[in-house]
Every structure is written in structure tokens, then in C-alpha cells.
Amino acid sequence: METLVNVLHVVGAVFIVGPMAILPMSAMRAIRARNAAQVGLLARSTNLFSLLSLLVVVLGFALMGMTDPKEKLSMTTPWILISLILYVIAIALSLAIVVPTLRRAAADLESAGAAPAGAGAGAATVVAAPRYPAIAAGSGIVSLLLVAVVVLMVWRP
């Protein structure tokens, strides 16, 4: 059973947490292309994957509970505690800054008469919306925090 939970935890990290970090980068491309519909969809997707990432944490707790007691893993084990703190900061930034800013960018683009879905490559040269730097910074910090969590999970100092 421990092996199954471990596999689910890792698969969840790849297929849930990965998109949580990557989708805002695709949204920035859609902002540059002035595609309001795509930005809105990516905002909803980022929100969904951010919430689903809680499953990865639950699986991590389950895995921690199944480990050999000789390993003495607990919430206060330094690498686990630091990982949790970094993850909480990452999900808070994603849900409180990145997702709402993506939603506002989609609304801004829509009200400005953004290009329809499937607009040509020429639309990508249009200057990005003013919210672009906040999305770039927020999603970049989220990604760095998630990379630090992965390093701690693998390294287990």
C-alpha cells in the first residue's frame, strides 16, 4: 500500500503541481496575443490545479504516516516542515495573486476588444496588458517555491 500511495503522490506532483506552475506561463503568452478567452480559461485551469494540488499534500501526509517508525518522520521534521511552509506560500500566492490577476487581465483584454481565439501571429506583437508583470512575478515565485519543495522532497536533508 505504501508503494501505491508513493506512486500516486509522485504522479500527482507531476500531473497536478506541474500544470499549476506552468499554466500561468501559457497565460502570459495569451496575454501578449491579446486572447481574452484563452487567458480566462487558463485562469480557471490554474485555479483548479492549485486546489487539486492539495491532494498531493494529503497523499504526502498519508505516505508519512505509512513510513517505518524508525525513520521518525513527523510534521516537525525540518525538511517536511520547510516543504510545507514553502508549499503554503506557493499556493497562497497562486490563489491570492496569480489567479485573480489572470482573471483581471482576461477582463481587461475582453473590455479592450481583444483578438478572437485563433488570431494570427501578428497579434502576438501587441504590447502586453499592464497586469503582465504581476503575473510574471507571482507565477515565477510560485514556480521557484515549488522547485524548492521538490528539491527538499528528493534530497531529504
mmCIF file of C-alpha atoms in Angstrom:
data_model
loop_
_atom_site.group_PDB
_atom_site.id
_atom_site.type_symbol
_atom_site.label_atom_id
_atom_site.label_comp_id
_atom_site.label_asym_id
_atom_site.label_seq_id
_atom_site.Cartn_x
_atom_site.Cartn_y
_atom_site.Cartn_z
ATOM 1 C CA MET A 1 0.000 0.000 0.000
ATOM 2 C CA GLU A 2 2.876 2.363 0.772
ATOM 3 C CA THR A 3 4.208 1.903 -2.766
ATOM 4 C CA LEU A 4 0.813 2.764 -4.267
ATOM 5 C CA VAL A 5 0.493 5.931 -2.181
ATOM 6 C CA ASN A 6 4.072 6.893 -3.060
ATOM 7 C CA VAL A 7 3.350 6.449 -6.781
ATOM 8 C CA LEU A 8 0.129 8.461 -6.502
ATOM 9 C CA HIS A 9 1.982 11.208 -4.615
ATOM 10 C CA VAL A 10 4.696 11.484 -7.282
ATOM 11 C CA VAL A 11 2.249 11.204 -10.197
ATOM 12 C CA GLY A 12 0.093 13.875 -8.557
ATOM 13 C CA ALA A 13 3.115 16.119 -8.165
ATOM 14 C CA VAL A 14 3.948 15.754 -11.851
ATOM 15 C CA PHE A 15 0.467 15.966 -13.358
ATOM 16 C CA ILE A 16 -1.193 18.368 -10.898
ATOM 17 C CA VAL A 17 1.517 20.554 -9.393
ATOM 18 C CA GLY A 18 3.379 20.762 -12.717
ATOM 19 C CA PRO A 19 0.459 22.389 -14.563
ATOM 20 C CA MET A 20 -0.176 24.643 -11.558
ATOM 21 C CA ALA A 21 3.283 26.109 -12.175
ATOM 22 C CA ILE A 22 3.288 26.063 -15.992
ATOM 23 C CA LEU A 23 -0.199 27.275 -16.959
ATOM 24 C CA PRO A 24 0.385 30.914 -15.919
ATOM 25 C CA MET A 25 3.319 30.990 -18.340
ATOM 26 C CA SER A 26 0.981 29.950 -21.149
ATOM 27 C CA ALA A 27 -1.426 32.626 -19.963
ATOM 28 C CA MET A 28 1.292 35.244 -20.361
ATOM 29 C CA ARG A 29 1.679 34.185 -23.982
ATOM 30 C CA ALA A 30 -2.109 34.504 -24.404
ATOM 31 C CA ILE A 31 -1.947 37.992 -22.852
ATOM 32 C CA ARG A 32 0.699 39.023 -25.366
ATOM 33 C CA ALA A 33 -1.551 37.641 -28.114
ATOM 34 C CA ARG A 34 -4.474 39.608 -26.590
ATOM 35 C CA ASN A 35 -6.587 36.430 -26.400
ATOM 36 C CA ALA A 36 -9.048 37.125 -23.583
ATOM 37 C CA ALA A 37 -10.858 33.789 -23.843
ATOM 38 C CA GLN A 38 -7.650 31.798 -23.525
ATOM 39 C CA VAL A 39 -6.431 33.911 -20.592
ATOM 40 C CA GLY A 40 -9.765 33.317 -18.835
ATOM 41 C CA LEU A 41 -9.574 29.575 -19.453
ATOM 42 C CA LEU A 42 -6.007 29.431 -18.162
ATOM 43 C CA ALA A 43 -7.001 31.422 -15.063
ATOM 44 C CA ARG A 44 -9.731 28.856 -14.306
ATOM 45 C CA SER A 45 -7.346 25.978 -15.028
ATOM 46 C CA THR A 46 -4.629 27.428 -12.789
ATOM 47 C CA ASN A 47 -7.192 27.844 -10.019
ATOM 48 C CA LEU A 48 -8.368 24.234 -10.438
ATOM 49 C CA PHE A 49 -4.855 22.764 -10.470
ATOM 50 C CA SER A 50 -3.873 24.880 -7.453
ATOM 51 C CA LEU A 51 -6.807 23.485 -5.486
ATOM 52 C CA LEU A 52 -6.164 19.937 -6.733
ATOM 53 C CA SER A 53 -2.567 20.222 -5.529
ATOM 54 C CA LEU A 54 -3.956 19.809 -2.022
ATOM 55 C CA LEU A 55 -4.459 16.128 -2.949
ATOM 56 C CA VAL A 56 -0.703 15.793 -3.364
ATOM 57 C CA VAL A 57 -0.229 17.149 0.157
ATOM 58 C CA VAL A 58 -2.833 14.752 1.565
ATOM 59 C CA LEU A 59 -1.072 11.855 -0.171
ATOM 60 C CA GLY A 60 2.211 13.097 1.304
ATOM 61 C CA PHE A 61 0.715 13.022 4.795
ATOM 62 C CA ALA A 62 -0.632 9.525 4.134
ATOM 63 C CA LEU A 63 2.806 8.425 2.976
ATOM 64 C CA MET A 64 4.421 9.982 6.025
ATOM 65 C CA GLY A 65 2.028 8.021 8.248
ATOM 66 C CA MET A 66 2.937 4.754 6.494
ATOM 67 C CA THR A 67 6.700 5.080 6.833
ATOM 68 C CA ASP A 68 8.709 2.931 9.167
ATOM 69 C CA PRO A 69 8.622 4.420 12.686
ATOM 70 C CA LYS A 70 12.413 4.099 12.769
ATOM 71 C CA GLU A 71 12.597 6.987 10.279
ATOM 72 C CA LYS A 72 10.929 9.252 12.865
ATOM 73 C CA LEU A 73 9.142 11.421 10.287
ATOM 74 C CA SER A 74 6.705 14.000 11.594
ATOM 75 C CA MET A 75 5.432 17.465 10.783
ATOM 76 C CA THR A 76 8.375 18.871 12.736
ATOM 77 C CA THR A 77 10.994 17.017 10.692
ATOM 78 C CA PRO A 78 12.872 20.019 9.259
ATOM 79 C CA TRP A 79 12.688 19.150 5.544
ATOM 80 C CA ILE A 80 8.977 18.282 5.819
ATOM 81 C CA LEU A 81 8.153 21.444 7.774
ATOM 82 C CA ILE A 82 10.107 23.677 5.379
ATOM 83 C CA SER A 83 8.450 21.955 2.391
ATOM 84 C CA LEU A 84 5.003 22.562 3.869
ATOM 85 C CA ILE A 85 5.741 26.210 4.589
ATOM 86 C CA LEU A 86 7.058 26.767 1.057
ATOM 87 C CA TYR A 87 4.041 24.954 -0.433
ATOM 88 C CA VAL A 88 1.578 27.020 1.637
ATOM 89 C CA ILE A 89 3.263 30.223 0.456
ATOM 90 C CA ALA A 90 3.182 28.971 -3.154
ATOM 91 C CA ILE A 91 -0.499 28.021 -3.135
ATOM 92 C CA ALA A 92 -1.403 31.260 -1.324
ATOM 93 C CA LEU A 93 0.419 33.307 -3.973
ATOM 94 C CA SER A 94 -1.194 31.294 -6.743
ATOM 95 C CA LEU A 95 -4.730 31.629 -5.382
ATOM 96 C CA ALA A 96 -4.458 35.162 -3.977
ATOM 97 C CA ILE A 97 -2.320 36.889 -6.611
ATOM 98 C CA VAL A 98 -1.750 34.901 -9.803
ATOM 99 C CA VAL A 99 -5.287 33.599 -10.430
ATOM 100 C CA PRO A 100 -7.108 36.869 -9.607
ATOM 101 C CA THR A 101 -4.622 38.853 -11.697
ATOM 102 C CA LEU A 102 -5.122 36.466 -14.618
ATOM 103 C CA ARG A 103 -8.879 36.929 -14.268
ATOM 104 C CA ARG A 104 -8.498 40.719 -14.253
ATOM 105 C CA ALA A 105 -6.192 40.542 -17.278
ATOM 106 C CA ALA A 106 -8.800 38.477 -19.145
ATOM 107 C CA ALA A 107 -11.473 41.028 -18.236
ATOM 108 C CA ASP A 108 -9.199 43.906 -19.301
ATOM 109 C CA LEU A 109 -8.496 42.228 -22.626
ATOM 110 C CA GLU A 110 -12.159 41.494 -23.186
ATOM 111 C CA SER A 111 -13.210 45.057 -22.455
ATOM 112 C CA ALA A 112 -10.463 46.346 -24.750
ATOM 113 C CA GLY A 113 -11.743 44.217 -27.614
ATOM 114 C CA ALA A 114 -9.047 41.525 -27.603
ATOM 115 C CA ALA A 115 -8.271 39.364 -30.598
ATOM 116 C CA PRO A 116 -10.578 36.400 -31.170
ATOM 117 C CA ALA A 117 -9.374 32.873 -30.446
ATOM 118 C CA GLY A 118 -7.032 31.653 -33.154
ATOM 119 C CA ALA A 119 -5.746 35.118 -34.042
ATOM 120 C CA GLY A 120 -2.707 35.155 -36.259
ATOM 121 C CA ALA A 121 0.916 35.513 -35.237
ATOM 122 C CA GLY A 122 0.785 39.267 -35.837
ATOM 123 C CA ALA A 123 -1.386 39.666 -32.747
ATOM 124 C CA ALA A 124 1.492 38.439 -30.559
ATOM 125 C CA THR A 125 3.430 41.642 -31.262
ATOM 126 C CA VAL A 126 0.846 43.774 -29.474
ATOM 127 C CA VAL A 127 2.109 45.261 -26.206
ATOM 128 C CA ALA A 128 1.188 43.129 -23.178
ATOM 129 C CA ALA A 129 -1.535 44.137 -20.753
ATOM 130 C CA PRO A 130 -0.466 46.165 -17.690
ATOM 131 C CA ARG A 131 -1.064 43.161 -15.422
ATOM 132 C CA TYR A 132 1.641 41.133 -17.177
ATOM 133 C CA PRO A 133 4.482 41.976 -14.720
ATOM 134 C CA ALA A 134 2.414 40.946 -11.680
ATOM 135 C CA ILE A 135 1.521 37.632 -13.306
ATOM 136 C CA ALA A 136 5.126 37.028 -14.349
ATOM 137 C CA ALA A 137 6.498 37.826 -10.901
ATOM 138 C CA GLY A 138 3.830 35.918 -8.992
ATOM 139 C CA SER A 139 3.979 32.798 -11.129
ATOM 140 C CA GLY A 140 7.777 32.919 -11.178
ATOM 141 C CA ILE A 141 7.936 32.986 -7.382
ATOM 142 C CA VAL A 142 5.365 30.158 -7.192
ATOM 143 C CA SER A 143 7.480 28.071 -9.573
ATOM 144 C CA LEU A 144 10.675 28.702 -7.607
ATOM 145 C CA LEU A 145 8.965 27.750 -4.353
ATOM 146 C CA LEU A 146 7.636 24.531 -5.909
ATOM 147 C CA VAL A 147 11.121 23.684 -7.231
ATOM 148 C CA ALA A 148 12.489 24.175 -3.708
ATOM 149 C CA VAL A 149 9.810 21.781 -2.386
ATOM 150 C CA VAL A 150 10.813 19.158 -4.964
ATOM 151 C CA VAL A 151 14.481 19.540 -4.025
ATOM 152 C CA LEU A 152 13.650 19.051 -0.340
ATOM 153 C CA MET A 153 11.464 16.022 -1.101
ATOM 154 C CA VAL A 154 14.240 14.345 -3.084
ATOM 155 C CA TRP A 155 17.238 15.462 -1.040
ATOM 156 C CA ARG A 156 15.625 14.963 2.412
ATOM 157 C CA PRO A 157 18.448 16.740 4.275
#
